[in-house]
């Protein structure tokens, strides 16, 4: 258990001054048994109105409307959080439905259906052929399969950081055997949906000092969440081969990557050339002896 300080700065720079339309900020976690927000500050280079709400998935959203014109816009979120990890290895798995094929109860299924339906096409069956290669035996426990698939993507796909916005299609990630964290997360989400699992695209931050060779530090990070009977929503990070890691700091989870952009908005006028830069810093402030 630890107290962490998180700074997330997004800066847009334009060739010419512009006015700004509403901006949607997905940069604040919700308080939960795993995360408690001690302090939260939002600083912007332009004044403007803010309104906080929850989206349909329960994520905390800020709508920010900048006032005036400028040739740059900076949005900085500063958080102090208490992180209370619950390692996967400590969980008891008693539900017999946690074997393949996965089975959800009627009540769960009514909520989970949107996260079971795939959101992408696989016209050439590139992903389907790859997914079939990953299947070993029909009675493999679901958790064992998920851990193995998570490790396979980590071990067999090349991580390539990419500053350009957007996420590769899962089929393209399979074909290239390479991508960034959001590509690997989206591949795992869509692959599992084709097997009947409920899966979400999760985004947030990663704290790197406790593990060597962490990928995705210094920027926003993405991973996959899967709903398992008896365990609930469970985190798998195929970029780093982690599962329910204390280093993952969830900000939001959505049906698709397009809904998970940390900062999105519009400009009014012709900006000319534009540049986007993002910097994330996660530091441990002090250790906590026990959860509140």
CSV table of C-alpha atoms in Angstrom, one decimal:
chain,number,residue,atom,x,y,z
A,1,UNK,CA,0.0,0.0,0.0
A,2,UNK,CA,1.4,3.3,-1.0
A,3,UNK,CA,0.7,7.0,-1.5
A,4,UNK,CA,1.5,8.2,-5.0
A,5,UNK,CA,1.8,11.6,-6.6
A,6,UNK,CA,0.7,11.8,-10.3
A,7,UNK,CA,1.3,14.7,-12.7
A,8,UNK,CA,-0.3,14.4,-16.2
A,9,UNK,CA,0.4,17.3,-18.5
A,10,UNK,CA,-1.1,17.7,-22.0
A,11,UNK,CA,0.0,20.5,-24.2
A,12,UNK,CA,-1.3,21.6,-27.6
A,13,UNK,CA,0.7,24.1,-29.6
A,14,UNK,CA,-0.6,25.8,-32.8
A,15,UNK,CA,1.0,27.9,-35.5
A,16,UNK,CA,-1.7,30.6,-35.1
A,17,UNK,CA,-4.0,31.6,-32.3
A,18,UNK,CA,-7.3,29.9,-32.2
A,19,UNK,CA,-10.5,29.8,-30.0
A,20,UNK,CA,-11.5,26.6,-28.3
A,21,UNK,CA,-14.7,24.6,-28.1
A,22,UNK,CA,-15.5,22.2,-25.2
A,23,UNK,CA,-12.8,19.7,-24.1
A,24,UNK,CA,-13.6,16.3,-22.5
A,25,UNK,CA,-11.1,15.3,-19.8
A,26,UNK,CA,-10.8,11.7,-18.7
A,27,UNK,CA,-8.0,12.2,-16.2
A,28,UNK,CA,-9.4,11.5,-12.7
A,29,UNK,CA,-9.9,8.1,-11.2
A,30,UNK,CA,-13.0,7.2,-9.1
A,31,UNK,CA,-12.6,6.6,-5.4
A,32,UNK,CA,-12.9,2.8,-4.8
A,33,UNK,CA,-11.6,0.0,-2.6
A,34,UNK,CA,-8.4,0.1,-4.6
A,35,UNK,CA,-7.8,3.9,-5.0
A,36,UNK,CA,-8.6,6.8,-2.7
A,37,UNK,CA,-8.1,10.3,-3.9
A,38,UNK,CA,-6.4,12.4,-1.3
A,39,UNK,CA,-5.9,15.5,-3.4
A,40,UNK,CA,-6.8,16.6,-6.9
A,41,UNK,CA,-5.9,19.8,-8.8
A,42,UNK,CA,-6.6,20.8,-12.3
A,43,UNK,CA,-4.5,23.7,-13.9
A,44,UNK,CA,-5.1,25.1,-17.3
A,45,UNK,CA,-3.2,27.8,-19.3
A,46,UNK,CA,-6.5,29.5,-20.2
A,47,UNK,CA,-9.4,30.3,-17.8
A,48,UNK,CA,-12.7,28.5,-18.4
A,49,UNK,CA,-15.7,26.8,-17.0
A,50,UNK,CA,-15.5,23.2,-15.8
A,51,UNK,CA,-18.3,20.7,-15.1
A,52,UNK,CA,-17.8,17.3,-13.6
A,53,UNK,CA,-20.1,14.3,-14.3
A,54,UNK,CA,-20.1,10.5,-14.8
A,55,UNK,CA,-20.4,8.9,-18.2
A,56,UNK,CA,-22.5,5.8,-19.0
A,57,UNK,CA,-19.7,3.5,-17.8
A,58,UNK,CA,-19.3,5.3,-14.5
A,59,UNK,CA,-16.1,7.1,-15.4
A,60,UNK,CA,-15.4,10.5,-14.0
A,61,UNK,CA,-15.5,13.1,-16.8
A,62,UNK,CA,-14.7,16.8,-16.7
A,63,UNK,CA,-16.0,19.1,-19.4
A,64,UNK,CA,-13.8,22.2,-19.8
A,65,UNK,CA,-14.6,25.2,-22.0
A,66,UNK,CA,-11.5,27.4,-22.4
A,67,UNK,CA,-12.1,31.1,-22.7
A,68,UNK,CA,-10.2,33.4,-25.1
A,69,UNK,CA,-7.8,32.8,-27.9
A,70,UNK,CA,-4.2,31.4,-27.7
A,71,UNK,CA,-1.6,29.6,-29.8
A,72,UNK,CA,-1.2,26.9,-27.1
A,73,UNK,CA,-3.3,25.2,-24.5
A,74,UNK,CA,-1.9,23.3,-21.5
A,75,UNK,CA,-4.0,21.1,-19.2
A,76,UNK,CA,-2.3,19.7,-16.1
A,77,UNK,CA,-3.8,17.2,-13.7
A,78,UNK,CA,-2.1,16.8,-10.3
A,79,UNK,CA,-3.2,13.9,-8.1
A,80,UNK,CA,-2.3,12.4,-4.7
A,81,UNK,CA,-3.8,9.0,-4.3
A,82,UNK,CA,-3.6,6.1,-1.8
A,83,UNK,CA,-3.3,2.8,-3.7
A,84,UNK,CA,-4.6,-0.4,-2.0
A,85,UNK,CA,-3.6,-3.4,-4.2
A,86,UNK,CA,-5.3,-6.7,-4.0
A,87,UNK,CA,-3.0,-9.2,-5.7
A,88,UNK,CA,-4.6,-11.9,-7.9
A,89,UNK,CA,-2.6,-14.7,-6.2
A,90,UNK,CA,-4.6,-14.0,-2.9
A,91,UNK,CA,-8.0,-14.6,-4.5
A,92,UNK,CA,-9.9,-17.8,-4.0
A,93,UNK,CA,-11.6,-19.1,-7.2
A,94,UNK,CA,-14.6,-21.3,-6.3
A,95,UNK,CA,-17.0,-20.6,-9.1
A,96,UNK,CA,-17.1,-23.7,-11.5
A,97,UNK,CA,-17.9,-21.3,-14.4
A,98,UNK,CA,-14.4,-20.0,-14.4
A,99,UNK,CA,-13.5,-22.6,-17.0
A,100,UNK,CA,-13.7,-22.3,-20.8
A,101,UNK,CA,-16.2,-21.7,-22.3
A,102,UNK,CA,-17.1,-18.9,-19.9
A,103,UNK,CA,-20.6,-18.8,-18.5
A,104,UNK,CA,-22.3,-15.7,-17.1
A,105,UNK,CA,-25.4,-15.7,-15.0
A,106,UNK,CA,-28.6,-14.0,-16.3
A,107,UNK,CA,-28.2,-10.9,-14.2
A,108,UNK,CA,-24.6,-10.4,-15.1
A,109,UNK,CA,-25.2,-11.1,-18.8
A,110,UNK,CA,-27.8,-8.3,-19.0
A,111,UNK,CA,-25.1,-5.8,-17.9
A,112,UNK,CA,-22.2,-7.4,-19.7
A,113,UNK,CA,-23.7,-7.9,-23.2
A,114,UNK,CA,-22.3,-4.6,-24.7
A,115,UNK,CA,-18.8,-5.7,-23.6
A,116,UNK,CA,-19.1,-9.2,-25.1
A,117,UNK,CA,-20.0,-8.0,-28.6
A,118,UNK,CA,-16.9,-7.3,-30.8
A,119,UNK,CA,-16.5,-3.7,-32.0
A,120,UNK,CA,-14.1,-4.4,-35.0
A,121,UNK,CA,-14.2,-6.5,-38.2
A,122,UNK,CA,-11.8,-9.3,-39.0
A,123,UNK,CA,-12.7,-9.7,-42.7
A,124,UNK,CA,-9.6,-11.8,-43.6
A,125,UNK,CA,-9.8,-13.8,-40.3
A,126,UNK,CA,-6.2,-12.8,-39.4
A,127,UNK,CA,-7.1,-12.4,-35.7
A,128,UNK,CA,-9.3,-15.5,-35.7
A,129,UNK,CA,-6.6,-17.7,-37.0
A,130,UNK,CA,-4.1,-16.3,-34.5
A,131,UNK,CA,-6.7,-16.8,-31.7
A,132,UNK,CA,-7.3,-20.5,-32.7
A,133,UNK,CA,-3.5,-21.0,-32.3
A,134,UNK,CA,-3.7,-19.9,-28.7
A,135,UNK,CA,-6.4,-22.5,-27.7
A,136,UNK,CA,-4.9,-25.6,-26.1
A,137,UNK,CA,-7.6,-27.6,-24.4
A,138,UNK,CA,-11.4,-27.0,-23.9
A,139,UNK,CA,-11.3,-27.6,-20.1
A,140,UNK,CA,-8.5,-25.1,-19.4
A,141,UNK,CA,-9.6,-22.8,-16.5
A,142,UNK,CA,-10.4,-19.4,-17.8
A,143,UNK,CA,-7.9,-17.7,-15.5
A,144,UNK,CA,-5.1,-19.9,-16.7
A,145,UNK,CA,-6.0,-19.2,-20.3
A,146,UNK,CA,-6.2,-15.4,-19.7
A,147,UNK,CA,-2.8,-15.4,-17.9
A,148,UNK,CA,-1.3,-17.4,-20.8
A,149,UNK,CA,-2.7,-15.2,-23.5
A,150,UNK,CA,-1.5,-12.1,-21.6
A,151,UNK,CA,2.0,-13.6,-21.4
A,152,UNK,CA,1.9,-14.6,-25.1
A,153,UNK,CA,1.2,-11.1,-26.3
A,154,UNK,CA,4.0,-9.8,-24.0
A,155,UNK,CA,6.5,-12.4,-25.1
A,156,UNK,CA,5.8,-12.7,-28.8
A,157,UNK,CA,4.9,-9.1,-29.9
A,158,UNK,CA,7.3,-6.2,-30.2
A,159,UNK,CA,6.6,-3.1,-28.2
A,160,UNK,CA,6.9,0.1,-30.3
A,161,UNK,CA,6.1,3.4,-28.7
A,162,UNK,CA,4.0,5.6,-31.0
A,163,UNK,CA,3.2,9.3,-30.4
A,164,UNK,CA,0.6,9.5,-33.2
A,165,UNK,CA,-3.0,9.3,-31.9
A,166,UNK,CA,-5.2,6.3,-32.7
A,167,UNK,CA,-5.2,2.6,-32.2
A,168,UNK,CA,-4.4,-0.1,-34.7
A,169,UNK,CA,-7.0,-2.6,-35.6
A,170,UNK,CA,-6.5,-6.0,-33.8
A,171,UNK,CA,-5.9,-7.7,-37.1
A,172,UNK,CA,-3.2,-5.2,-38.0
A,173,UNK,CA,-1.5,-5.8,-34.7
A,174,UNK,CA,-1.5,-9.5,-35.3
A,175,UNK,CA,-0.2,-9.1,-38.8
A,176,UNK,CA,2.6,-6.8,-37.7
A,177,UNK,CA,3.3,-8.6,-34.4
A,178,UNK,CA,4.1,-5.2,-33.0
A,179,UNK,CA,2.4,-2.2,-31.5
A,180,UNK,CA,2.1,0.0,-28.5
A,181,UNK,CA,0.2,-0.5,-25.2
A,182,UNK,CA,-3.2,0.6,-26.5
A,183,UNK,CA,-2.8,-1.8,-29.5
A,184,UNK,CA,-2.0,-4.8,-27.3
A,185,UNK,CA,-4.8,-4.0,-24.9
A,186,UNK,CA,-7.3,-3.6,-27.8
A,187,UNK,CA,-6.1,-6.9,-29.4
A,188,UNK,CA,-6.7,-8.7,-26.1
A,189,UNK,CA,-10.1,-7.1,-25.6
A,190,UNK,CA,-11.4,-7.9,-29.0
A,191,UNK,CA,-9.9,-11.4,-29.1
A,192,UNK,CA,-11.6,-12.3,-25.8
A,193,UNK,CA,-14.9,-11.0,-26.9
A,194,UNK,CA,-14.9,-13.4,-29.8
A,195,UNK,CA,-14.6,-16.2,-27.2
A,196,UNK,CA,-17.6,-14.9,-25.3
A,197,UNK,CA,-15.7,-13.0,-22.5
A,198,UNK,CA,-16.9,-9.6,-21.3
A,199,UNK,CA,-13.9,-7.3,-21.8
A,200,UNK,CA,-13.2,-3.6,-21.5
A,201,UNK,CA,-10.4,-1.2,-22.7
A,202,UNK,CA,-8.9,0.3,-19.5
A,203,UNK,CA,-6.7,3.4,-19.4
A,204,UNK,CA,-4.7,5.2,-16.7
A,205,UNK,CA,-1.2,5.3,-15.5
A,206,UNK,CA,1.6,2.8,-14.5
A,207,UNK,CA,4.0,3.1,-11.7
A,208,UNK,CA,7.3,1.7,-12.8
A,209,UNK,CA,10.0,1.5,-10.0
A,210,UNK,CA,8.9,-1.8,-8.6
A,211,UNK,CA,9.5,-3.7,-11.8
A,212,UNK,CA,12.4,-3.6,-14.2
A,213,UNK,CA,11.8,-3.0,-17.9
A,214,UNK,CA,8.3,-1.6,-17.5
A,215,UNK,CA,6.8,-0.5,-20.9
A,216,UNK,CA,4.6,2.5,-21.1
A,217,UNK,CA,6.0,4.6,-18.2
A,218,UNK,CA,6.1,8.4,-18.8
A,219,UNK,CA,2.8,8.4,-20.7
A,220,UNK,CA,-0.8,7.3,-20.3
A,221,UNK,CA,-1.1,3.5,-20.3
A,222,UNK,CA,-3.7,1.0,-21.5
A,223,UNK,CA,-4.6,-2.6,-20.6
A,224,UNK,CA,-7.5,-5.0,-20.7
A,225,UNK,CA,-10.2,-5.8,-18.0
A,226,UNK,CA,-12.1,-9.1,-18.1
A,227,UNK,CA,-15.1,-10.0,-16.1
A,228,UNK,CA,-14.9,-13.4,-14.4
A,229,UNK,CA,-17.5,-15.0,-12.2
A,230,UNK,CA,-16.3,-15.0,-8.6
A,231,UNK,CA,-13.6,-12.5,-9.3
A,232,UNK,CA,-15.4,-9.6,-11.1
A,233,UNK,CA,-13.5,-7.2,-13.3
A,234,UNK,CA,-9.8,-8.4,-13.4
A,235,UNK,CA,-6.9,-6.4,-14.9
A,236,UNK,CA,-4.5,-7.9,-17.5
A,237,UNK,CA,-1.7,-5.8,-19.0
A,238,UNK,CA,-0.4,-7.6,-22.1
A,239,UNK,CA,2.2,-4.9,-22.7
A,240,UNK,CA,4.1,-5.9,-19.5
A,241,UNK,CA,2.7,-9.3,-18.8
A,242,UNK,CA,1.1,-8.1,-15.5
A,243,UNK,CA,-2.2,-9.2,-13.9
A,244,UNK,CA,-3.9,-7.3,-11.1
A,245,UNK,CA,-0.7,-5.4,-10.5
A,246,UNK,CA,-0.4,-2.7,-7.9
A,247,UNK,CA,1.5,-0.7,-10.5
A,248,UNK,CA,-1.7,-0.2,-12.6
A,249,UNK,CA,-3.6,3.0,-11.7
A,250,UNK,CA,-7.0,2.8,-13.4
A,251,UNK,CA,-8.6,6.1,-14.5
A,252,UNK,CA,-11.3,4.8,-16.9
A,253,UNK,CA,-12.6,1.7,-18.7
A,254,UNK,CA,-14.7,1.9,-21.9
A,255,UNK,CA,-16.1,-0.3,-24.6
A,256,UNK,CA,-13.7,1.1,-27.3
A,257,UNK,CA,-10.3,3.0,-27.3
A,258,UNK,CA,-12.0,6.0,-29.0
A,259,UNK,CA,-14.1,6.6,-25.8
A,260,UNK,CA,-11.0,6.5,-23.6
A,261,UNK,CA,-9.1,9.5,-24.9
A,262,UNK,CA,-7.7,11.3,-21.8
A,263,UNK,CA,-8.1,14.7,-23.5
A,264,UNK,CA,-10.2,15.5,-26.5
A,265,UNK,CA,-11.8,18.7,-27.8
A,266,UNK,CA,-12.1,21.2,-30.7
A,267,UNK,CA,-10.5,24.3,-31.9
A,268,UNK,CA,-12.2,27.2,-33.7
A,269,UNK,CA,-10.3,28.8,-36.6
A,270,UNK,CA,-7.3,27.7,-38.7
A,271,UNK,CA,-4.5,26.6,-36.3
A,272,UNK,CA,-2.0,25.9,-39.1
A,273,UNK,CA,0.6,23.4,-38.0
A,274,UNK,CA,-0.2,21.8,-34.6
A,275,UNK,CA,1.8,19.7,-32.1
A,276,UNK,CA,0.7,17.6,-29.2
A,277,UNK,CA,2.9,16.6,-26.3
A,278,UNK,CA,2.0,14.5,-23.2
A,279,UNK,CA,4.1,13.9,-20.1
A,280,UNK,CA,3.1,11.7,-17.1
A,281,UNK,CA,5.1,11.4,-13.9
A,282,UNK,CA,4.2,8.9,-11.1
A,283,UNK,CA,6.2,9.0,-7.9
A,284,UNK,CA,5.8,7.3,-4.6
A,285,UNK,CA,5.3,9.8,-1.8
A,286,UNK,CA,5.3,7.5,1.3
A,287,UNK,CA,4.2,4.1,2.3
A,288,UNK,CA,0.9,3.4,4.1
A,289,UNK,CA,0.7,1.0,7.0
A,290,UNK,CA,-2.9,0.0,6.5
A,291,UNK,CA,-6.0,0.9,4.5
A,292,UNK,CA,-8.5,3.3,5.9
